[in-house]
Coordinates of C-alpha atoms and ligand atoms in Angstrom, one line a residue:
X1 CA 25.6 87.2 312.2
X2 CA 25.2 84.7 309.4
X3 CA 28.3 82.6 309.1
X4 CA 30.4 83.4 305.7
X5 CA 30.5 80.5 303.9
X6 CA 34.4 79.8 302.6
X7 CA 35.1 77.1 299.8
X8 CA 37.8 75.0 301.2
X9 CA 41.2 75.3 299.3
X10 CA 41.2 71.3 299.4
X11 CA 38.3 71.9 297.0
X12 CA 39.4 74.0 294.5
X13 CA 43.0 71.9 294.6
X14 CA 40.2 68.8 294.1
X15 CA 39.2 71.3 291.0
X16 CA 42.9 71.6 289.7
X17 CA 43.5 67.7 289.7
X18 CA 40.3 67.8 287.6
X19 CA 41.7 70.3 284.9
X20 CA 45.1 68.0 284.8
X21 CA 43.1 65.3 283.9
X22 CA 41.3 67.5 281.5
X23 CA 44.6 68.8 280.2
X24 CA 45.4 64.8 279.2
X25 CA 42.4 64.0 277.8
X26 CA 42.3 67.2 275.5
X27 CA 45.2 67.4 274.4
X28 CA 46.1 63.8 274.0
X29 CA 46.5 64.2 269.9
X30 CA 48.8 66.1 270.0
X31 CA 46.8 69.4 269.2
X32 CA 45.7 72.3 271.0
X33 CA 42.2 73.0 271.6
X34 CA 40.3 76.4 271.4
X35 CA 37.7 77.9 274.3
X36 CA 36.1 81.1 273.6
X37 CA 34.9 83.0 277.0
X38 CA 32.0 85.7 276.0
X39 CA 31.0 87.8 278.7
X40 CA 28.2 90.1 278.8
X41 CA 27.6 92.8 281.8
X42 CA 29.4 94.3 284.3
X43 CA 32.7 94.3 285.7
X44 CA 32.2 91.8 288.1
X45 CA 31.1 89.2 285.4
X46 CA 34.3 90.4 283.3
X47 CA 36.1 89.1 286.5
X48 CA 34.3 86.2 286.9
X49 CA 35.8 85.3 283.0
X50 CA 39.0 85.8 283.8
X51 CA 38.6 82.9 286.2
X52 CA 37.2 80.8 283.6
X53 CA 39.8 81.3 281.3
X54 CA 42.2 80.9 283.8
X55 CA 40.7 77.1 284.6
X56 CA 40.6 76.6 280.9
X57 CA 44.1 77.6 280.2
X58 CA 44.8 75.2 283.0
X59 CA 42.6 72.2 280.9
X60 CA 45.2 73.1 278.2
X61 CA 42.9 75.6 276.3
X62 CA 43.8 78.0 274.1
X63 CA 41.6 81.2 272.8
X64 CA 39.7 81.8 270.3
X65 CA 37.0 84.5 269.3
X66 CA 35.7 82.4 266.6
X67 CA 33.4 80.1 267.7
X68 CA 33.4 78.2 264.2
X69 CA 37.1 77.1 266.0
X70 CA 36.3 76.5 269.8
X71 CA 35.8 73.5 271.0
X72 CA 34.4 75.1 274.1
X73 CA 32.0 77.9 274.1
X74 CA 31.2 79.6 277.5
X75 CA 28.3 82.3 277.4
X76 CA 28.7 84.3 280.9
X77 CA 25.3 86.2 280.8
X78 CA 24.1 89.3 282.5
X79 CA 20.5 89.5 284.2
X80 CA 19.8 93.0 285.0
X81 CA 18.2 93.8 282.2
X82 CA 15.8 92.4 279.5
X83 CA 17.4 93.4 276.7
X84 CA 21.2 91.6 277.9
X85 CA 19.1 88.6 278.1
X86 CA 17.5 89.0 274.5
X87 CA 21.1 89.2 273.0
X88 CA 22.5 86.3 274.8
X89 CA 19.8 84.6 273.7
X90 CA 19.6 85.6 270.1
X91 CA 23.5 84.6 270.4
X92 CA 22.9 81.1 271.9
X93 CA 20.3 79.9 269.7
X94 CA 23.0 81.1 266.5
X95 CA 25.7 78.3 267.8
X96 CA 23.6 75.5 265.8
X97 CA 25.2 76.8 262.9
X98 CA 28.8 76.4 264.8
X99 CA 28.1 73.0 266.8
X100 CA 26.8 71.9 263.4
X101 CA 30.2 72.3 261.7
X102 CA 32.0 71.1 264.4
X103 CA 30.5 68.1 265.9
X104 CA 31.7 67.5 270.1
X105 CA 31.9 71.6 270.5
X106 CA 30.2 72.2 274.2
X107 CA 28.0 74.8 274.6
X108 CA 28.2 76.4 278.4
X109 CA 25.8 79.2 279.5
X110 CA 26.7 80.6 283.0
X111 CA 26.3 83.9 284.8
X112 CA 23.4 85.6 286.8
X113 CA 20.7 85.1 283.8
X114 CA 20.9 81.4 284.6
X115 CA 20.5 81.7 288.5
X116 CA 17.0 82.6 287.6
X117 CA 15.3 79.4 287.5
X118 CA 12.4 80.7 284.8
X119 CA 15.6 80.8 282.5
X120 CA 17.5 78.0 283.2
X121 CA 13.9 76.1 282.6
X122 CA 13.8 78.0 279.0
X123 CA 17.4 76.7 277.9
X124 CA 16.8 73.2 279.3
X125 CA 13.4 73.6 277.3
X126 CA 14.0 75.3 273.9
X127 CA 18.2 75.3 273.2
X128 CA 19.7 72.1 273.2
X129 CA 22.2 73.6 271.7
X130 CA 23.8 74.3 275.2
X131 CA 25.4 71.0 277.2
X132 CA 25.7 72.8 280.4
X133 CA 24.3 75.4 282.4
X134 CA 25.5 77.3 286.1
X135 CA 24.9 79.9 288.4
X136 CA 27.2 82.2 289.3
X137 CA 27.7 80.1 292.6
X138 CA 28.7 77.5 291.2
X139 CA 31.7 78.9 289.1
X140 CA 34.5 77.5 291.1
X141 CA 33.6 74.0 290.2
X142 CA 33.6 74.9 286.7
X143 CA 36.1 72.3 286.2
X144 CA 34.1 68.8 287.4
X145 CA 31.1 70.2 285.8
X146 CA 32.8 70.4 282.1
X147 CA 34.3 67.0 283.2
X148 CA 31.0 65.5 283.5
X149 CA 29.5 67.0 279.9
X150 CA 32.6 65.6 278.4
X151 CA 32.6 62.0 280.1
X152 CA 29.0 61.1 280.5
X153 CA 27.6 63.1 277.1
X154 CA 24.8 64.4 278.8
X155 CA 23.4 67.8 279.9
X156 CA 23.8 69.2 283.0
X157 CA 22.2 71.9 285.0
X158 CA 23.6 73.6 288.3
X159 CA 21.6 76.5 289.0
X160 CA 20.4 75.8 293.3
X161 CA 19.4 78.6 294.9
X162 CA 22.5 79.5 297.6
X163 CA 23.3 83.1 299.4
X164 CA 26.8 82.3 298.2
X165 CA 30.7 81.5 299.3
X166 CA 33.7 83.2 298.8
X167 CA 36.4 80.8 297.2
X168 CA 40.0 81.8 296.9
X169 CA 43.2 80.3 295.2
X170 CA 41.1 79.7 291.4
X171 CA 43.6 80.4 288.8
X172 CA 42.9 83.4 286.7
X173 CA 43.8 84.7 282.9
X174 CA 43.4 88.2 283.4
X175 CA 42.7 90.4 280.0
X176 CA 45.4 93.1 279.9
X177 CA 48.9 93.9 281.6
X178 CA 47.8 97.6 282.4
X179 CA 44.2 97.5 284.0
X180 CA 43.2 94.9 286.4
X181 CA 40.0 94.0 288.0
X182 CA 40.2 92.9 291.7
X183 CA 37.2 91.5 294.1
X184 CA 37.0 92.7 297.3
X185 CA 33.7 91.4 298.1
X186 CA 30.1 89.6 296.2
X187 CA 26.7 89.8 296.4
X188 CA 24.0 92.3 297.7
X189 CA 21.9 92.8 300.6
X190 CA 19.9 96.1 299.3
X191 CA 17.5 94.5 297.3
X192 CA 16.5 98.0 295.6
X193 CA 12.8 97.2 295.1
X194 CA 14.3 96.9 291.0
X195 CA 17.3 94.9 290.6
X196 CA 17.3 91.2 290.5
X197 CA 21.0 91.0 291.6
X198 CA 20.8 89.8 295.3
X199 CA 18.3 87.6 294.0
X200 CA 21.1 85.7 291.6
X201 CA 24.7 86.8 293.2
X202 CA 23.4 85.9 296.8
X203 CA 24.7 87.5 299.9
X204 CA 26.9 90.5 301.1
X205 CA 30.4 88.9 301.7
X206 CA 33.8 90.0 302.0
X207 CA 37.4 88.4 300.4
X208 CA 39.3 89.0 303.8
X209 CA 42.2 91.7 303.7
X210 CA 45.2 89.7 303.6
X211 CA 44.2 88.0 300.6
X212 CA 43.2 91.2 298.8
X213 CA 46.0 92.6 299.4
X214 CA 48.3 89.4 298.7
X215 CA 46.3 89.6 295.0
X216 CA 47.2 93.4 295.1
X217 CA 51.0 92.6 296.0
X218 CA 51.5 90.5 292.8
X219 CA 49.2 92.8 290.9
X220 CA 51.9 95.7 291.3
X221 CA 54.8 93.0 290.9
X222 CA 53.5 91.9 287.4
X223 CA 53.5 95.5 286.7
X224 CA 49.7 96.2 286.9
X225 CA 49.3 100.1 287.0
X226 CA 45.3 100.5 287.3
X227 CA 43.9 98.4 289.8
X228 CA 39.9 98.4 290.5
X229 CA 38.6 97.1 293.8
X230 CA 34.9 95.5 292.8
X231 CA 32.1 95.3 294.6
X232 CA 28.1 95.4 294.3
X233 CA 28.6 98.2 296.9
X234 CA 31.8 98.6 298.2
X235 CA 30.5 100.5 301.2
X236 CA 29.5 97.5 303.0
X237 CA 33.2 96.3 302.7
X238 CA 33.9 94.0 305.8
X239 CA 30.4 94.1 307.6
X240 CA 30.1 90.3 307.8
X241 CA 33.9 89.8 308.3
X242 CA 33.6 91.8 312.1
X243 CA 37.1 92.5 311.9
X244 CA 37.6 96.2 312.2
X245 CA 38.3 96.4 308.3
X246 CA 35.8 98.8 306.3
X247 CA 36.4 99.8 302.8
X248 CA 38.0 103.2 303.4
X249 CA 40.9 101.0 305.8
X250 CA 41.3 98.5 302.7
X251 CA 41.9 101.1 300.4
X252 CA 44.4 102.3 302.7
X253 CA 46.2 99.2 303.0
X254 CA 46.3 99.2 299.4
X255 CA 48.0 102.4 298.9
X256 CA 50.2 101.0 301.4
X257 CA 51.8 98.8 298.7
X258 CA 55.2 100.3 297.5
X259 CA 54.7 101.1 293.9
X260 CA 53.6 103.7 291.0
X261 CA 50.1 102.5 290.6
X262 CA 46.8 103.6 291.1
X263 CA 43.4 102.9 292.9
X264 CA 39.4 102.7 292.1
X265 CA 36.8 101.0 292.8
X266 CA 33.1 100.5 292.0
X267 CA 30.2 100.5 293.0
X268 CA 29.6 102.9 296.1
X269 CA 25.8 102.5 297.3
X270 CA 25.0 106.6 298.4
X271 CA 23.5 105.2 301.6
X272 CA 26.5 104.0 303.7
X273 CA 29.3 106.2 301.7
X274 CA 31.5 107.5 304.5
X275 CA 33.1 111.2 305.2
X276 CA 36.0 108.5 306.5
X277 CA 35.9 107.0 302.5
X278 CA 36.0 110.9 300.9
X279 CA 38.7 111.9 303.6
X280 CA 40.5 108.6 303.1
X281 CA 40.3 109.3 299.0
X282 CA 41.7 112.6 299.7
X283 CA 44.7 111.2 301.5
X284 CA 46.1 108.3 299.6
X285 CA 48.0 109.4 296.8
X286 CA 47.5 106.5 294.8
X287 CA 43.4 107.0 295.4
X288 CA 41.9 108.1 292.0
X289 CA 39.3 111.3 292.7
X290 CA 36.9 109.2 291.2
X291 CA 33.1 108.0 292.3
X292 CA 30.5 106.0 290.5
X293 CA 27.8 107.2 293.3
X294 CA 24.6 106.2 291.5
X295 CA 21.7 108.6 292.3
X296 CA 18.7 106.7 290.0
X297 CA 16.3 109.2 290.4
X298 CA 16.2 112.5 291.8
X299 CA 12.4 112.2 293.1
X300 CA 12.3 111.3 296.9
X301 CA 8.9 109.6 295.7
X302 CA 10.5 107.4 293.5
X303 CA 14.1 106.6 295.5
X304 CA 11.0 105.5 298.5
X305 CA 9.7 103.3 296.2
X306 CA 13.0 101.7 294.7
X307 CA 14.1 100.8 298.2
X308 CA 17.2 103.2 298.2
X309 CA 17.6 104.4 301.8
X310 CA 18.5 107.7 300.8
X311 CA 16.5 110.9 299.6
X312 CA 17.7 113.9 297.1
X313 CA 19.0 115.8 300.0
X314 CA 21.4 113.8 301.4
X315 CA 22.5 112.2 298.2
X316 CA 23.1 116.1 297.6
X317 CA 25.2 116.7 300.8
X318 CA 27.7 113.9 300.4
X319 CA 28.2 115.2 296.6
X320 CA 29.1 118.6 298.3
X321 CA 31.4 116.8 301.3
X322 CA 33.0 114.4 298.6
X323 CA 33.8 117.7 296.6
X324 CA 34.7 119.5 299.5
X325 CA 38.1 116.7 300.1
X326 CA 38.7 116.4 296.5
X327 CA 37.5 119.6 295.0
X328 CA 38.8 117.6 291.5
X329 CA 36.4 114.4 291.8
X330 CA 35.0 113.4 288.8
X331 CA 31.5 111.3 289.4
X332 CA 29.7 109.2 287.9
X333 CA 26.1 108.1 288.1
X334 CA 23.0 105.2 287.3
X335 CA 20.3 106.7 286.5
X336 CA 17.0 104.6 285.8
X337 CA 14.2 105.9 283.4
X338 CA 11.1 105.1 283.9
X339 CA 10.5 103.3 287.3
X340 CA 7.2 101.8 287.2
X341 CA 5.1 105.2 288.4
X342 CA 7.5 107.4 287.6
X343 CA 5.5 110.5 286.6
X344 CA 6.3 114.0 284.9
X345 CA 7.3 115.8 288.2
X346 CA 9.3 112.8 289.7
X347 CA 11.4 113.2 285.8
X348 CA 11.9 116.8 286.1
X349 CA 13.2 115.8 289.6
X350 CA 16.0 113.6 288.2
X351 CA 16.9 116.3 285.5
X352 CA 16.8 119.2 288.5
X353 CA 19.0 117.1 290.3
X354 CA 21.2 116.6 287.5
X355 CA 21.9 120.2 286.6
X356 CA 22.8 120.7 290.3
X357 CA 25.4 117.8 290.4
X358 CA 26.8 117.8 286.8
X359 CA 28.1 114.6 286.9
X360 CA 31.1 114.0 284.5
X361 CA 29.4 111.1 282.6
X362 CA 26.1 109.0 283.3
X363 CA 24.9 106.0 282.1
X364 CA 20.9 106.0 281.8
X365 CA 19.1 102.8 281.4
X366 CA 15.4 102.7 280.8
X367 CA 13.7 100.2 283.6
X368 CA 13.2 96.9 282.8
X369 CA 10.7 94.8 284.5
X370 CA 12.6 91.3 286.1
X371 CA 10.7 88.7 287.6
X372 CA 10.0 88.3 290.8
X373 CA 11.1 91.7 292.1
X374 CA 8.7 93.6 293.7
X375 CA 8.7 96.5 291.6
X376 CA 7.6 93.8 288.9
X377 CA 4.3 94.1 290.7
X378 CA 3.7 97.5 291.2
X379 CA 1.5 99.2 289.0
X380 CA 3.3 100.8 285.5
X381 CA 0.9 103.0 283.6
X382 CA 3.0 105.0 281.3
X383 CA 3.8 103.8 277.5
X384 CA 7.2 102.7 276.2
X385 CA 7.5 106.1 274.2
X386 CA 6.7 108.2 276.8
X387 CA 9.8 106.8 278.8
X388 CA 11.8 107.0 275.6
X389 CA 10.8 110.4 275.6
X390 CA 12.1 111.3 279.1
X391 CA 15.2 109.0 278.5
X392 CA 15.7 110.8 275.6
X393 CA 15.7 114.3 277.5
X394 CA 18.2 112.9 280.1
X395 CA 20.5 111.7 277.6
X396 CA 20.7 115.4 275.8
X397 CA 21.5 116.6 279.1
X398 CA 24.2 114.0 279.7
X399 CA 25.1 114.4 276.9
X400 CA 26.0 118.4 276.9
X401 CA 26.8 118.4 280.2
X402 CA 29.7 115.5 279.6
X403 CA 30.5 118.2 276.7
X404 CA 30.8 121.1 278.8
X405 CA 33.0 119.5 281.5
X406 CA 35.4 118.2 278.8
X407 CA 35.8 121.2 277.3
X408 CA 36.7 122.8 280.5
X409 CA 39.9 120.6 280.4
X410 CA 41.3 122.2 277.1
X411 CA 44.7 123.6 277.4
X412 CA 45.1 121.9 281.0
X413 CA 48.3 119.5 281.3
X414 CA 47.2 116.5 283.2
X415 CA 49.1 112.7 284.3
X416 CA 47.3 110.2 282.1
X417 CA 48.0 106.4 282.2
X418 CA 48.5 105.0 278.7
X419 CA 46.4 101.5 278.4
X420 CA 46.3 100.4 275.1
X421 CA 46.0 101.2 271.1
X422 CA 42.9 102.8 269.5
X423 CA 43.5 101.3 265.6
X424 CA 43.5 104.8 264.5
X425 CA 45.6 106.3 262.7
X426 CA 45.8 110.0 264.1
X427 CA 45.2 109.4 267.9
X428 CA 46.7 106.0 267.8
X429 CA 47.1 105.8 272.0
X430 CA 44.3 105.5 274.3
X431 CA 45.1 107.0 278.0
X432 CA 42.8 107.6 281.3
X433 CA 43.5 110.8 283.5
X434 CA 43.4 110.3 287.1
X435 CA 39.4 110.8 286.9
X436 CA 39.0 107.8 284.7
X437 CA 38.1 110.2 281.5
X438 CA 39.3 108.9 278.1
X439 CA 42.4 111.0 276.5
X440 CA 43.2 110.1 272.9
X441 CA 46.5 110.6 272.2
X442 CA 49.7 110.0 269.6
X443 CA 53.0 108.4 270.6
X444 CA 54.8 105.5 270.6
X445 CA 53.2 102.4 271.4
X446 CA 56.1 101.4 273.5
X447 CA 54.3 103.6 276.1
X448 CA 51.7 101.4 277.0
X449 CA 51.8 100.6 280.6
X450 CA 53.2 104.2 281.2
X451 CA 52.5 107.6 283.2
X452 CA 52.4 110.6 281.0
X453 CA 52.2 114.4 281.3
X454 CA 49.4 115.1 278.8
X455 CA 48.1 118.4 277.5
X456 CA 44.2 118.7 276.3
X457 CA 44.0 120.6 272.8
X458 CA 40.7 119.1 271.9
X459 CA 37.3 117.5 273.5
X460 CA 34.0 116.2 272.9
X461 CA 31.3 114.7 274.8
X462 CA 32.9 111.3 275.0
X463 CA 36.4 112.0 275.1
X464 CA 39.6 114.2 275.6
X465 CA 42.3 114.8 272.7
X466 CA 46.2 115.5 273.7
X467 CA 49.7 115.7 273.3
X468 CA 52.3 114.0 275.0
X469 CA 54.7 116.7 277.0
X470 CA 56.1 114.4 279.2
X471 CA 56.8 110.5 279.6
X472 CA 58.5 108.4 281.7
X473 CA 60.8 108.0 279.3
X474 CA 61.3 111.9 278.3
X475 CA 59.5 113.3 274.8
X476 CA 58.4 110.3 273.4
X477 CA 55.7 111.3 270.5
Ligands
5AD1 N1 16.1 98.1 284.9 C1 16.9 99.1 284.4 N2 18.1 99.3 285.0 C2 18.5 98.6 286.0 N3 19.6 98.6 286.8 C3 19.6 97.7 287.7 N4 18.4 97.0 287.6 C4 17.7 97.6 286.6 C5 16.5 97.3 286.0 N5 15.6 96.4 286.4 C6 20.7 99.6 286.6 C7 20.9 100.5 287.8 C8 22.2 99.9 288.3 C9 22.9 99.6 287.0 C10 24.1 98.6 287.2 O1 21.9 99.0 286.3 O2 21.0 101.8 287.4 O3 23.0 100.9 289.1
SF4_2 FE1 21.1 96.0 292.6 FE2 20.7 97.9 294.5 FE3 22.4 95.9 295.0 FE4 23.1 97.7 293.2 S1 22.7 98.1 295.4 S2 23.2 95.5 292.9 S3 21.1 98.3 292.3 S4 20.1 95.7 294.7

């Protein structure tokens, strides 16, 4: 087995002298100064900012979400698809205008776009607008490398290829006081014939499990009701640690944790999900009943091609055994459009399968072509409308069937977790059920953070409506 590659704590202490002597330098008038952190993608990136706000609040930064204030600008960019990449360009070449008026602001570009080295070549090339430039790998020296853009005033690039390391002890900043994000492990080994993720976050490898669950201890200490355990695919949880740990034991030992919180996690690859993870769901009572269990495509043709390691059947026969443990699981799917080949029959494949699932909500993309993936090279006949068509179709069915499920909640009474404020008027509260499903709702805002007893009285495709019966606090609405 490959040997996991750990970032000595001695090296990210080395990082933390480095943000002291940031800290002095920085703030040596007197004033403070402004970061802003912009993160595009998924989770996993939105975790990765919360560590680079964490080392900049360390440097002595404040935030800021106008970059005509910041003094540094980080741009955490997605690379899984094409159109991610357009905006984050678009966005990057429009801080001229803000470096312009504000003369020493650094310009940082980070994130899986700028592992690809066809990109990193295109910033160093057209935008030099943007001082420095890293991989995903090299995030937990963030510190020395925004050291050496402000000493030595001049660009700097660290994008090396690496299959990756896992580093503990960074500071983080999380977002909110409700929800938290939690790594449990990074990288991919699946290379679906598609994705360019393996290609940029390197390696399967696992946090161990006494420093998940340490970061899950103070999690529920601060008061943290909604923790998510993150992953490219969970599944593989503790393959390369070989220490008799798999996903559906760590979520165990989470729910182990005295406290009123709850548990998810994403993403679950269909090809290694256990009956052990459903029964293991079943039984913790902090467990949401909640899967993300991407299918992308219900043609057996198609999931061949893409490198999934599963066919339609027995993607269909752990949807029934996952339903059969938690007859109240509400799942969640990927779905991609458009797969270079993907004919007629291989759609009305996907939308068969679909009518048989009924997933509660799925996010459709339509496939875009990343380089050096081998799907990039297979051979792509059909026109852009004819996938819009089909992506179209898919999102009408989503689309009702998202309608019909919600509607089947009406006049039930569910627990809902209140998270935050909408900025609306008449359903001023935003909640999540158990399942994860949005429930607008009015109350007191003092209720954040809080376990309700909600009933539905109105629905819609995207979201539930209720009222509060029951808080933690008695009638509070
Ligand atoms: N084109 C379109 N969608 C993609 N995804 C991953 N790679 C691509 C691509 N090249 C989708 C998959 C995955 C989700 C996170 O993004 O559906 O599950
Ligand atoms: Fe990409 Fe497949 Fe890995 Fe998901 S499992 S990150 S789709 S390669």
């Amino acid at each position: 087995m490959r040997q996991r590659q750990v970032i000595e704590l001695s090296e990210i202490k080395r990082q933390e002298e480095i943000c002291a002597r940031i800290f002095e330098r920085v703030t040596a008038d007197g004033q403070r100064p402004l970061a802003l952190v912009d993160t595009y993608g998924c989770q996993q990136n939105e975790a990765d900012s919360e560590k680079l706000r964490g080392y900049l609040a360390e440097m002595g930064y404040g935030f800021t979400q106008d970059e005509f204030q910041a003094d540094v600008i980080v741009v955490n960019t997605c690379a899984v698809r094409e159109h991610a990449e357009m905006r984050v360009l678009g966005n990057v070449g429009a801080l001229n205008h803000s470096k312009k008026a504000r003369p020493g602001q650094i310009v940082a570009v980070c994130g899986c776009m700028v592992q690809q080295q066809h990109m990193a070549e295109k910033i160093k090339k057209s935008y030099p607008v943007v001082d420095l430039v890293f991989g995903p790998h090299e995030l937990w020296r963030f510190p020395e490398l925004l050291e050496r853009v402000q000493t030595r005033h001049k660009r700097v690039f660290a994008t090396e290829k690496s299959d990756g390391a896992v580093a503990e002890g960074i500071p983080l900043k999380r977002d909110g006081t409700v929800k938290a994000w939690l790594s449990v492990m990074y990288g991919c080994n699946n290379f679906c014939t598609y994705c360019i993720v393996p290609y940029v976050r390197g390696r399967e490898r696992s946090r161990l499990p006494e420093d998940i669950l340490a970061e899950a201890r103070s999690l529920v200490a601060a008061g943290y009701k909604d923790i998510t355990l993150l992953g490219q695919n969970v599944n593989s949880y503790g393959k390369d640690l070989a220490c008799g740990v798999d996903f559906a034991d760590l979520i165990r030992m989470v729910n182990d944790i005295p406290g009123d919180f709850r548990i998810r996690f994403m993403t679950s690859h269909p090809k290694d999900a256990t009956e052990k993870l459903f029964r293991t769901m079943a039984a913790c009572e902090k467990c949401c009943h909640q899967l993300h269990l991407p299918v992308q495509s219900g043609s057996d043709r198609i999931l061949k091609a893409m490198n999934r390691s599963y066919d339609s059947e027995k993607y269909l026969r752990q949807v029934a055994l996952a339903r059969q443990y938690m007859p109240d699981l509400v799942l969640t799917t990927d779905i991609i459009v458009g797969f270079p080949g993907e004919t007629e029959e291989d759609f009305e494949a996907t939308l068969k399968l679909c009518e048989t699932v009924r997933y509660d909500a799925m996010f459709t993309f339509i496939y875009s072509k990343r380089v050096g993936t081998p799907a990039a090279s297979m051979p792509d006949p059909y026109t852009r409308e004819e996938k819009q068509r089909h992506f179209d179709a898919l999102t009408e069915l989503s689309n009702r069937i998202s309608g019909e499920k919600h509607a089947e909640y009406e006049g039930k009474t569910l627990r809902v977790l209140i998270d935050g404020e909408t900025g609306r008027e008449e359903y001023n509260l935003s909640s999540r059920t158990d399942g994860g499903r949005l429930v607008h709702l009015k109350g007191d805002p003092a209720l954040i953070g809080t376990f309700a007893d909600v009933t539905i009285t109105a629905s819609n495709t995207w979201a539930l409506y209720g009222e509060i019966r029951n808080s933690e606090f008695g009638i509070r609405n």
